[in-house]
Coordinates of C-alpha atoms in Angstrom, one line a residue:
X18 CA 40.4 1.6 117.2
X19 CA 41.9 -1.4 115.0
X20 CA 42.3 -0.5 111.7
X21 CA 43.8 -1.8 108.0
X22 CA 46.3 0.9 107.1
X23 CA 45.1 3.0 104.1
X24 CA 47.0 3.3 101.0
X25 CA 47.4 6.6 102.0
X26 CA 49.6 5.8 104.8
X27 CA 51.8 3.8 102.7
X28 CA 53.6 3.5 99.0
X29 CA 50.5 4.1 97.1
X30 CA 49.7 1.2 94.7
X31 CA 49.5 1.3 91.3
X32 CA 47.2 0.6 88.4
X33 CA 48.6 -2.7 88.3
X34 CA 48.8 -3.4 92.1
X35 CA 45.0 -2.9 92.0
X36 CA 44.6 -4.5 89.2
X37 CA 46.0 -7.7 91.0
X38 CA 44.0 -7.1 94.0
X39 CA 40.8 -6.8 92.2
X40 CA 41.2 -10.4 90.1
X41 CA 42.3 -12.4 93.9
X42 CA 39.0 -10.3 95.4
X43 CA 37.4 -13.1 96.9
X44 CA 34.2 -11.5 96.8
X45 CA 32.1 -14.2 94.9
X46 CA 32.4 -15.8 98.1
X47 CA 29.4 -14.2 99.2
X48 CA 28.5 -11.8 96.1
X49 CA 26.7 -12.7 92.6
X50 CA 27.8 -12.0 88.5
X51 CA 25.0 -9.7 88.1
X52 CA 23.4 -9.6 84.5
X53 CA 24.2 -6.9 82.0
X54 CA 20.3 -6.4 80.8
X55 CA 19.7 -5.0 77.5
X56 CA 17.4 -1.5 78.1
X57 CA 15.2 -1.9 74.1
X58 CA 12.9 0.9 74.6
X59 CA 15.3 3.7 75.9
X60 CA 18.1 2.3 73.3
X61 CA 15.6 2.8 70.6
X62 CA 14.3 6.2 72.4
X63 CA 17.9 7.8 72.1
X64 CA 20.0 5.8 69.1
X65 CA 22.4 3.9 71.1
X66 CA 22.6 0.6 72.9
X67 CA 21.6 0.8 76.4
X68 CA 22.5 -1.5 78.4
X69 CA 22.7 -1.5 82.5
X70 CA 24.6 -3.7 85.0
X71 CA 21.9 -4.9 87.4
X72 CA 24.2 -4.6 90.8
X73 CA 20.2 -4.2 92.2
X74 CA 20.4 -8.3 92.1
X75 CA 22.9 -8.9 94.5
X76 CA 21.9 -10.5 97.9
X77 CA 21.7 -7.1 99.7
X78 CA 20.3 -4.8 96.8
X79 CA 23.7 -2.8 96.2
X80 CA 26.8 -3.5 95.2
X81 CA 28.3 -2.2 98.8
X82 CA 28.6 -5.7 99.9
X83 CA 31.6 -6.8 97.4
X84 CA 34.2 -3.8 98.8
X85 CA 32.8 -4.5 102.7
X86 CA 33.7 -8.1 102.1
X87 CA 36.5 -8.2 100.3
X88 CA 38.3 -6.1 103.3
X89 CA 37.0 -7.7 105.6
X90 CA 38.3 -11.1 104.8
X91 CA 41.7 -9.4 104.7
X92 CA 41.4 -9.0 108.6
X93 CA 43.6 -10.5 110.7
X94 CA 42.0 -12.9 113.5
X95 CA 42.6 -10.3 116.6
X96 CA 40.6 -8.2 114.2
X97 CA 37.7 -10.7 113.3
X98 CA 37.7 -12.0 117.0
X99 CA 37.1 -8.1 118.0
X100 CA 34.5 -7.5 116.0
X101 CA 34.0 -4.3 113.2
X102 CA 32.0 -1.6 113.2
X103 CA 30.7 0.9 110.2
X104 CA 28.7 3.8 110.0
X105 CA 26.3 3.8 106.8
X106 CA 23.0 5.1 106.1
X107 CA 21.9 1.9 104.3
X108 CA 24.1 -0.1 102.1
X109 CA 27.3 -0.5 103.3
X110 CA 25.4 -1.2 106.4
X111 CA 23.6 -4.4 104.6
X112 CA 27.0 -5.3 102.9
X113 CA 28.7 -5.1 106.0
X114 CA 25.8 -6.9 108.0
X115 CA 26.0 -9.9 105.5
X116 CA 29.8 -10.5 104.8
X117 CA 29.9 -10.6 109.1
X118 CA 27.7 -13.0 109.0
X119 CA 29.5 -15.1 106.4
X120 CA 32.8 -14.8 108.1
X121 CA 31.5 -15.4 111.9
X122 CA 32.6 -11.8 112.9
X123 CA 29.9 -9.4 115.1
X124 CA 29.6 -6.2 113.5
X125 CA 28.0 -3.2 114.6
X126 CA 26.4 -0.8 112.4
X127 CA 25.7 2.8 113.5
X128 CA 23.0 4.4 111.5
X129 CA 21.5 7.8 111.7
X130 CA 18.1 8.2 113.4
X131 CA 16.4 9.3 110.0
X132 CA 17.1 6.0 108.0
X133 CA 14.0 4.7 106.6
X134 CA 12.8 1.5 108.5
X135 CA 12.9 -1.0 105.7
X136 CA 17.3 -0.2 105.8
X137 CA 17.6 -0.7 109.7
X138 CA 15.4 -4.4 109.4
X139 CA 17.3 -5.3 106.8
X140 CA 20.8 -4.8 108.3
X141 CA 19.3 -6.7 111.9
X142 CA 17.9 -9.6 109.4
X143 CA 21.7 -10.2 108.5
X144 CA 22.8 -10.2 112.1
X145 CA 23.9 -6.7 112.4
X146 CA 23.7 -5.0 115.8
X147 CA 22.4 -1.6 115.0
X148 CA 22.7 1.4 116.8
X149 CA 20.8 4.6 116.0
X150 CA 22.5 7.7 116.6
X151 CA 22.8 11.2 115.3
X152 CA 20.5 13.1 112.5
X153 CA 23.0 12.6 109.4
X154 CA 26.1 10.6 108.4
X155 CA 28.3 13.0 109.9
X156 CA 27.5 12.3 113.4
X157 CA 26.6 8.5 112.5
X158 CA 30.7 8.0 111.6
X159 CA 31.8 10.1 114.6
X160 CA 29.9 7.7 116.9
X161 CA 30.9 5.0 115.2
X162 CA 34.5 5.8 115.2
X163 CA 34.3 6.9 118.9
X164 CA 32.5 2.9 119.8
X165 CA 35.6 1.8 117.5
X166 CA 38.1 3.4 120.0
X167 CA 36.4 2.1 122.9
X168 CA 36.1 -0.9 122.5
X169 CA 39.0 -2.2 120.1
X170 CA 36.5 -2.9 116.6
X171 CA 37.9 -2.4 113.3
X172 CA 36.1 0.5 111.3
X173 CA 35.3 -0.9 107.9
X174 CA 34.8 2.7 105.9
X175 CA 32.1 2.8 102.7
X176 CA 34.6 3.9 100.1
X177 CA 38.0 5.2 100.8
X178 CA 40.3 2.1 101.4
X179 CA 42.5 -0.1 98.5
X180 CA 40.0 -3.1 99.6
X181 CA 37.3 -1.8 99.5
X182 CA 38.3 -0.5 96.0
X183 CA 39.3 -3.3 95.0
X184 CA 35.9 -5.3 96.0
X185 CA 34.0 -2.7 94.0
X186 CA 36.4 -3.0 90.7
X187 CA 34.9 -7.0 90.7
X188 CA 31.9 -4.8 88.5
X189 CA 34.3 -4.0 85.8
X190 CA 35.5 -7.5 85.3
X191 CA 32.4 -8.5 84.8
X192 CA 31.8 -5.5 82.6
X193 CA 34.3 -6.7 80.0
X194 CA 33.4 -10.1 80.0
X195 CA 29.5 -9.7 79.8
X196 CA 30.5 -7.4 76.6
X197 CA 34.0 -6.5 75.0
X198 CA 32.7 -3.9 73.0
X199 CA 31.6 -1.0 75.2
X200 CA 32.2 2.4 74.6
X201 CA 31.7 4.0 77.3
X202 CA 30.7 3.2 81.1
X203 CA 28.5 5.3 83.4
X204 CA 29.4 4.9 86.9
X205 CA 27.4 6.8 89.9
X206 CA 29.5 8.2 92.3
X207 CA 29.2 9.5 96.3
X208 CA 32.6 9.0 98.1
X209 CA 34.2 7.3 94.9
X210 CA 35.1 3.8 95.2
X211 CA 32.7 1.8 92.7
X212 CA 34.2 4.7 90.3
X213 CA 37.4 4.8 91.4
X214 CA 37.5 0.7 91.4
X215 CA 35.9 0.5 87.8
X216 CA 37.9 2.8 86.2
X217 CA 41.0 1.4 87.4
X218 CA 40.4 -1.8 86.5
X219 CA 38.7 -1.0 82.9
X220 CA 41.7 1.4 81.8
X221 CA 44.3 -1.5 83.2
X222 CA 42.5 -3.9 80.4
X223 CA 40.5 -1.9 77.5
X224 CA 41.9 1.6 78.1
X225 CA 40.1 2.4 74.9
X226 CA 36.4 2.2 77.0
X227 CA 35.9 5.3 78.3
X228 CA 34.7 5.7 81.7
X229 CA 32.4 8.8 82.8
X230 CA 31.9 9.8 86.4
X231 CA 28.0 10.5 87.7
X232 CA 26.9 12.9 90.3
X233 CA 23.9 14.5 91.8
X234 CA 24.0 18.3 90.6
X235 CA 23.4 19.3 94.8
X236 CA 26.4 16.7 96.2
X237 CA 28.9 16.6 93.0
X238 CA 31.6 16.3 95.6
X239 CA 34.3 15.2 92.8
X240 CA 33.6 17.9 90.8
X241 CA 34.8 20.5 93.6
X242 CA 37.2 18.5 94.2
X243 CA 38.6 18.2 90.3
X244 CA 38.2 21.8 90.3
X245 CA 39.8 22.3 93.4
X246 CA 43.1 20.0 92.4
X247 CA 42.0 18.3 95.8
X248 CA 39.3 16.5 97.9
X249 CA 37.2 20.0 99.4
X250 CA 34.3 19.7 102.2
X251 CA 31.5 21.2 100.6
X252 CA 29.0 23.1 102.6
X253 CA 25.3 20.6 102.1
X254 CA 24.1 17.9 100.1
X255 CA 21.0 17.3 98.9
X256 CA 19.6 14.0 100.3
X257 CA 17.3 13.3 97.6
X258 CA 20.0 10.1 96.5
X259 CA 21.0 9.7 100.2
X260 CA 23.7 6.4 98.7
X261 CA 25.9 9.1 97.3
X262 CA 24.9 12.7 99.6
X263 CA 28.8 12.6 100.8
X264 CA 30.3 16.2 101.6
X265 CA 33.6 14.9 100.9
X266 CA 35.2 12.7 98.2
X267 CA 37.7 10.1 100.3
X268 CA 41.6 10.8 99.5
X269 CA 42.9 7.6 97.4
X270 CA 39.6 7.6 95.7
X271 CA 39.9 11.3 94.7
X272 CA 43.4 10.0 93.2
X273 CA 42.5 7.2 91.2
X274 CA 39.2 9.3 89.7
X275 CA 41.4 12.0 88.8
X276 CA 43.8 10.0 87.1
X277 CA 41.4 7.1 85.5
X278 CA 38.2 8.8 85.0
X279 CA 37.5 10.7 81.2
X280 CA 34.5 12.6 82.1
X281 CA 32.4 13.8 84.9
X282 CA 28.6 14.8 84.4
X283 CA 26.2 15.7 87.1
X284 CA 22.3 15.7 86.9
X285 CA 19.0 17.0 88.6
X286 CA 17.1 15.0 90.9
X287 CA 14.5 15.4 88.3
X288 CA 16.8 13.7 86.0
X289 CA 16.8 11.0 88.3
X290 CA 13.2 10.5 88.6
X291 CA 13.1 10.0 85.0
X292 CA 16.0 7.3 84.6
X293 CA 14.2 5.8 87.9
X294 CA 10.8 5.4 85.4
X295 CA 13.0 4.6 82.3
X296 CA 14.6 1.6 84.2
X297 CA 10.9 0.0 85.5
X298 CA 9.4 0.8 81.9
X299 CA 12.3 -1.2 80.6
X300 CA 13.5 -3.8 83.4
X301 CA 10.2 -3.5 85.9
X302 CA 13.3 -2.6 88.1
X303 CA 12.6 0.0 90.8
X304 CA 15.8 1.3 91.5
X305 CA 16.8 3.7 94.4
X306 CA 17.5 7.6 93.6
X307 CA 21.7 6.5 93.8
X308 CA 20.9 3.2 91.8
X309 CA 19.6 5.7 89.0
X310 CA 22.0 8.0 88.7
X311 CA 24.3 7.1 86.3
X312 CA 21.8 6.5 83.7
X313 CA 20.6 9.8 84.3
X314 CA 24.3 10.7 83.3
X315 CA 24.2 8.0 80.5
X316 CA 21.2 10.1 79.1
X317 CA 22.5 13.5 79.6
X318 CA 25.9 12.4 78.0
X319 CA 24.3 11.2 75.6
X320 CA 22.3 14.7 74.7
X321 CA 25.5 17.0 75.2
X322 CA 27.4 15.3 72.9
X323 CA 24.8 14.0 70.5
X324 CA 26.0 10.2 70.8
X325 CA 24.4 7.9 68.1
X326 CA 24.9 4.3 67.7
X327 CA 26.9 3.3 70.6
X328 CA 27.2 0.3 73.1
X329 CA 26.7 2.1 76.5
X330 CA 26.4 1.0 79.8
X331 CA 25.2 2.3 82.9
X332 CA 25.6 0.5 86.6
X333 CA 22.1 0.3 88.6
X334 CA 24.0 0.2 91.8
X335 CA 20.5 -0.4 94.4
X336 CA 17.6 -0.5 94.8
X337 CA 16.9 -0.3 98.5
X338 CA 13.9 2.3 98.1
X339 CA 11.6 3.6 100.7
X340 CA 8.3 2.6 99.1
X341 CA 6.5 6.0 99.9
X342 CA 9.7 7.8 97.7
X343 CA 8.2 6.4 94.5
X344 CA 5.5 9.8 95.2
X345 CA 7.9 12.0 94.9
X346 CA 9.3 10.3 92.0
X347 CA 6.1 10.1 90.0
X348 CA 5.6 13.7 90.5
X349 CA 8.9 15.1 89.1
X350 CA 10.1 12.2 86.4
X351 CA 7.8 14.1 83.5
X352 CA 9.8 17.4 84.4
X353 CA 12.9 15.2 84.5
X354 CA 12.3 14.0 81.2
X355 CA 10.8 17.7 79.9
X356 CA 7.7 16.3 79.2
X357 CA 5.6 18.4 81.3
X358 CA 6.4 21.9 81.8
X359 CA 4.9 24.5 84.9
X360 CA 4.0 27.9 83.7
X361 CA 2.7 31.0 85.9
X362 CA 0.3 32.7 83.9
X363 CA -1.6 35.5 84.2
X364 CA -5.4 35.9 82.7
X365 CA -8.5 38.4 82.5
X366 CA -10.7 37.4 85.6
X367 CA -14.2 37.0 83.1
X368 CA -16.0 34.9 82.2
X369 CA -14.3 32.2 79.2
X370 CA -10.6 33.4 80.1
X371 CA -9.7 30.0 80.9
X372 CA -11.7 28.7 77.5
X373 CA -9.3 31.4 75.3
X374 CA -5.9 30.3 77.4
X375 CA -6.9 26.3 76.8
X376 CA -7.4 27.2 72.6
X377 CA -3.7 29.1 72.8
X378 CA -2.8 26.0 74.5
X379 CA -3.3 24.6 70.8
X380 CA -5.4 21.3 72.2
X381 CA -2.1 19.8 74.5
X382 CA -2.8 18.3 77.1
X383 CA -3.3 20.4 80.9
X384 CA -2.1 18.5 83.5
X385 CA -2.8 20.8 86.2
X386 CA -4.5 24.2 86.7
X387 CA -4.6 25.7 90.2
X388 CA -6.3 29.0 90.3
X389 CA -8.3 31.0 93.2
X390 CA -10.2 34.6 92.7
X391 CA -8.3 37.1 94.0
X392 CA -9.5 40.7 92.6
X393 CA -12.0 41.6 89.6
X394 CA -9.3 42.8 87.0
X395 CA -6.3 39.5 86.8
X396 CA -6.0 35.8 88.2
X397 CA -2.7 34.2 88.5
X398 CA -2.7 30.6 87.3
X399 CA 0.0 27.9 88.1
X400 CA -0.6 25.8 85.0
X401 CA 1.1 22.6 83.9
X402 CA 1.2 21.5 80.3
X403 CA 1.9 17.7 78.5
X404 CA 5.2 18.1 76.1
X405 CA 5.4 16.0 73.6
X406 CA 9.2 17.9 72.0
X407 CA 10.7 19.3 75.5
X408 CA 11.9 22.2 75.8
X409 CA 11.3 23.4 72.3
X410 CA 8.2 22.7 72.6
X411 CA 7.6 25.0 75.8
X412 CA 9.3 27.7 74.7
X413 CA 6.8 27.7 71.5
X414 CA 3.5 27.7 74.1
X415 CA 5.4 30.7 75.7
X416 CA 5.8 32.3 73.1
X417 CA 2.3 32.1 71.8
X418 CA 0.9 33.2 75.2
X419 CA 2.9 36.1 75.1
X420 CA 1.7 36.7 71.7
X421 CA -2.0 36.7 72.8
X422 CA -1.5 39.1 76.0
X423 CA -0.7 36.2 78.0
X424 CA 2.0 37.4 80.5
X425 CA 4.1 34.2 81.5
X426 CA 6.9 33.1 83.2
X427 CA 8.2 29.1 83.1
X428 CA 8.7 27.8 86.4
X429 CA 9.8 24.0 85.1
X430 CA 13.1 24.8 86.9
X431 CA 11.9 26.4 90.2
X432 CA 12.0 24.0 93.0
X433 CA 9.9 26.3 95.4
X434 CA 7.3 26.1 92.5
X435 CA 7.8 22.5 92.5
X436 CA 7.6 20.9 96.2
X437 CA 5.4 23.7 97.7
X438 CA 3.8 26.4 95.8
X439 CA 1.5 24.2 93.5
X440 CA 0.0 22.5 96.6
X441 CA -0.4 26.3 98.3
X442 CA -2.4 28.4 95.6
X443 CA -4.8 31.2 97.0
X444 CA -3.5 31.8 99.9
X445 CA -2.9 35.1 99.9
X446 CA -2.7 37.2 103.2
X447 CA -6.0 39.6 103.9
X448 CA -3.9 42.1 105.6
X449 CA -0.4 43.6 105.3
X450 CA 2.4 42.2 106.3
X451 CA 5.6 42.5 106.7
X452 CA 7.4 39.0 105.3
X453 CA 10.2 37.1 104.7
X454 CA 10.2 33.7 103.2
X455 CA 12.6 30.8 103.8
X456 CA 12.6 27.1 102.7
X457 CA 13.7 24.4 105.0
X458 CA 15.4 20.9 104.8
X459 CA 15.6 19.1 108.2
X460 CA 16.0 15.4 109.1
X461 CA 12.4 13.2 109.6
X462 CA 12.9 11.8 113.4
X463 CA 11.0 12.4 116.2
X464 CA 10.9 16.1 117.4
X465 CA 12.7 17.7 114.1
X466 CA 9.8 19.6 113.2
X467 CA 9.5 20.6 117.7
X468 CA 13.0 21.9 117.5
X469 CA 12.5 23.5 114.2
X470 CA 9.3 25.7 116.1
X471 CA 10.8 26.0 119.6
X472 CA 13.8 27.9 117.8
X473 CA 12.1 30.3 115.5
X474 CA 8.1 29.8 116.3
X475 CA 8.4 30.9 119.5
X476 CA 10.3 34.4 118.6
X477 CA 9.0 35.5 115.5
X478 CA 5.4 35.3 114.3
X479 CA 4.8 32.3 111.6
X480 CA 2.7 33.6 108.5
X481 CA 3.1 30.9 106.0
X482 CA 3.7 27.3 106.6
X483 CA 3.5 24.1 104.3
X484 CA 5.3 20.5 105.1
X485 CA 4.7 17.5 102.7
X486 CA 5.9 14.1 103.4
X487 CA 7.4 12.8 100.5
X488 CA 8.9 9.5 101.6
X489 CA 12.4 10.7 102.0
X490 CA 14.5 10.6 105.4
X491 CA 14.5 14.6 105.4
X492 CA 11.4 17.2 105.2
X493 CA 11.0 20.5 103.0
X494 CA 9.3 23.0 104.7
X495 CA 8.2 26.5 103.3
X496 CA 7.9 29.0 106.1
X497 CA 6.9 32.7 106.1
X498 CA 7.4 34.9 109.3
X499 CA 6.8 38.9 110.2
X500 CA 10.2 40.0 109.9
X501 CA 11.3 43.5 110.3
X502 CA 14.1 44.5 109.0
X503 CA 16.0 45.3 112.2
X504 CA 15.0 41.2 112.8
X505 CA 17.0 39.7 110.2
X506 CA 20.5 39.4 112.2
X507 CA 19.2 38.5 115.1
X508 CA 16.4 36.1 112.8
X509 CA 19.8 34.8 110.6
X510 CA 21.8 33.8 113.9
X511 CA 18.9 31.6 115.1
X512 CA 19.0 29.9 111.6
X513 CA 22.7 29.5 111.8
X514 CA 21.7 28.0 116.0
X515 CA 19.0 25.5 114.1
X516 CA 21.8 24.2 111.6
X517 CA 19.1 23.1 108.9
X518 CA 19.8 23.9 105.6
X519 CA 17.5 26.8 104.9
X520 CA 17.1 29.3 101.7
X521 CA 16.0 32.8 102.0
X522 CA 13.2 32.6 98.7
X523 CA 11.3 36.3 99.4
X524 CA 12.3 37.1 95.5
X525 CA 11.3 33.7 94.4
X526 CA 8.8 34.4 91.4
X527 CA 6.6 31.7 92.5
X528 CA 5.7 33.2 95.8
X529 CA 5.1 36.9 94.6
X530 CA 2.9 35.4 91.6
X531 CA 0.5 33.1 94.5
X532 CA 1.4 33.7 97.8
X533 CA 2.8 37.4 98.4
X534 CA 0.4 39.9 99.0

């Protein structure tokens, strides 16, 4: 396998080596000045000035394309004339795809089996040859790197490279030229190096701008790794924002975060889906889950330190979306944005019940009310209410409910609740049994969900089952089975066989309030 050494391999290079590197990047070459677009209704929403850098206008949607071509028109021509090869689930792969095709050099861009269609035609409309191979990243790379040593390409990685770093620190010159007077800058980050490239460059020029590191709550692979004092593996990601679901921050990004970054902050995916609506309300922009996140940061920053009357900005860093995600982002942006809240309450099975809970309700707004009969004395509803103040204001309808004999619990934060129970009321079992329940996350390709029932289903009797598409390159199932106790180690061995993320949820509040017997 050809490769450019990594910085780790040599003297390391300092601020002002990348600094250099960053103002030669040839990277307009192929890559646009995106705008820096002025966001009115949030900045008025939240007393500061929004604004967000729209890296969502660039050729290929992202702003992967600057770092992929900036190294790779460092190659040497033994390199270009062998060809490269990369291992992305989507952008890098575009990048990649169109700075070959602007320098004349095949590339070949491994991609797992579960990326969405509208990624894989768009790297094979640039040129790139595209091989599908394994069910995550993980195995994607190790393919790619194994084709790399076979046949002499040059592995171009997504993040963790001084060029690559340097491609992606073009943003921040742009930053301070488009507006002087920033504050502070949001930046998303998944293996590091639009963060690590920013921050480097912003704290070379205007070290008074502060620069805040974003992250997904379920793959905040920084964070570990600043609380670690080094880059750690962690265990799973979440693949709700697939562009940064990386296990493992890369080595000379880790370095330059740690020493350039001021802050980290990591949000919900529900978070997400509400900067994903605040960007189209303001912009008409639909970004991608990653291209989202650091406003979700910006706004949660913004909260935890009660910011007024600053110039902020947040990078929208793509917007290469799987149409059929925008369901599940509809769905959870109100809770995102604790506008709507979920509530499991319990009421007297007669006649007006639901009339007396609606007037306690104090004339908001119900959004959903799932109910079935189950014996003559109580009924369990799942009940979801319009907010108008957040959290305050759901804590107040608690409180009156439990006033007025209402027994409640909030379930706003439960994600069982959330993907499967309120799509599952009433279905209670009509005999005995003896359950365990487990939620599911496993890759959307061809005979997942086969594997997933030729492991378990065929040993241990299946008493609960719900699947939902939601658009997304991985499926959540909720599964019950007849498990007796002398089961579960045999029963956990077969889960640890599977390898799908999976959650034991048999205490989860949701199920014993609608689905336990």
């Amino acid at each position: 396998m050809s490769e450019v050494k990594q910085a780790t391999d040599e003297v390391l290079l300092s601020g002002a080596d990348y600094l250099r590197n960053i103002l030669r990047a040839p990277v307009y070459e192929v890559a646009q000045v995106t705008p820096l677009q002025n966001m009115s209704r949030l900045s008025a929403r939240i007393a500061n000035q929004i604004q967000l850098k729209r890296e969502d206008r660039q050729p290929v949607h992202s702003f992967k394309l600057r770092g992929a071509y900036n190294m790779m028109s460092q190659l040497t021509e033994p390199q270009k004339a062998a060809g490269v090869i990369a291992a992305s689930a989507g952008n890098h792969a575009q990048g990649l795809a169109l700075s070959s095709q602007q320098l004349g050099v095949k590339a070949t861009i491994v991609m797992p089996r579960t990326t969405p269609d509208i990624k894989v035609d768009a790297v094979r409309s640039f040129g790139g040859h595209v091989v599908l191979h394994g069910s995550n990243f993980d195995e994607a790379k190790g393919y790619a790197e194994q084709l790399a040593d076979q046949h002499g390409y040059t592995f171009i990685p997504p993040f963790d490279h001084p060029s690559v770093i340097a491609g992606q620190g073009t943003i921040g010159i742009e930053l301070v030229q488009q507006n002087g007077h920033l504050d502070c800058v949001f930046v998303p980050v998944g293996g590091g190096g639009l963060a690590a490239g920013v921050a480097v460059l912003l704290k070379q020029l205007l070290p008074e701008i502060k620069v805040v590191g974003v992250e997904a709550e379920d793959s905040a692979c920084l964070k570990a790794a600043l609380d670690a004092g080094q880059p750690v593996t962690l265990d799973q990601v979440g693949m709700f924002a697939d562009g940064v679901a990386v296990k493992r921050i890369g080595s000379e990004t880790f370095r330059l975060c740690q020493q350039y970054l001021d802050d980290v902050v990591t949000v919900s995916s529900d978070e997400i889906c509400s900067a994903v609506k605040d960007i189209f309300e303001d912009t008409r922009a639909i970004a991608e889950p990653s291209g989202a996140l650091s406003l979700a940061g910006l706004k949660k920053y913004v909260e935890l330190h009660q910011l007024k009357d600053q110039q902020l900005a947040a990078i929208l860093s793509g917007a290469n979306l799987n149409f059929h995600g925008l369901r599940y982002v509809s769905e959870r942006c109100e809770l995102g944005e604790k506008r709507e809240g979920l509530l499991a309450v319990t009421i007297p099975e007669r006649p007006g019940a639901f009339l007396d809970f609606c007037h306690l309700i104090g004339g908001r707004a119900v959004t959903e009310f799932n109910y079935r009969y189950n014996d003559d004395s109580l009924a369990n509803v799942f009940v979801g209410v319009r907010l108008m103040q957040g959290q305050e204001e759901l804590d107040g309808i608690i409180q009156d409910l439990r006033k007025g004999g209402y027994p409640v619990v909030d379930l706003s934060d439960d994600e069982m609740a959330k993907v499967h129970v309120r799509y599952m009321i009433g279905g209670r079992p009509s005999k005995p049994l003896k359950e365990r329940l487990y939620s599911f996350e496993f890759p959307e390709y061809p005979g997942a969900l086969i594997r997933f029932l030729k492991t378990l289903g065929s040993h241990w009797n299946i008493s609960l089952f719900n699947y939902r598409n939601h658009g997304a390159d991985y499926g959540r199932v909720l599964c019950g089975f007849e498990l007796e106790d002398k089961d579960l180690l045999s029963f956990t061995s077969h889960l640890r066989e599977l390898g799908y993320h999976w959650q034991d949820e048999t205490e989860n509040p949701a199920y014993k309030f609608f689905l336990a017997q």
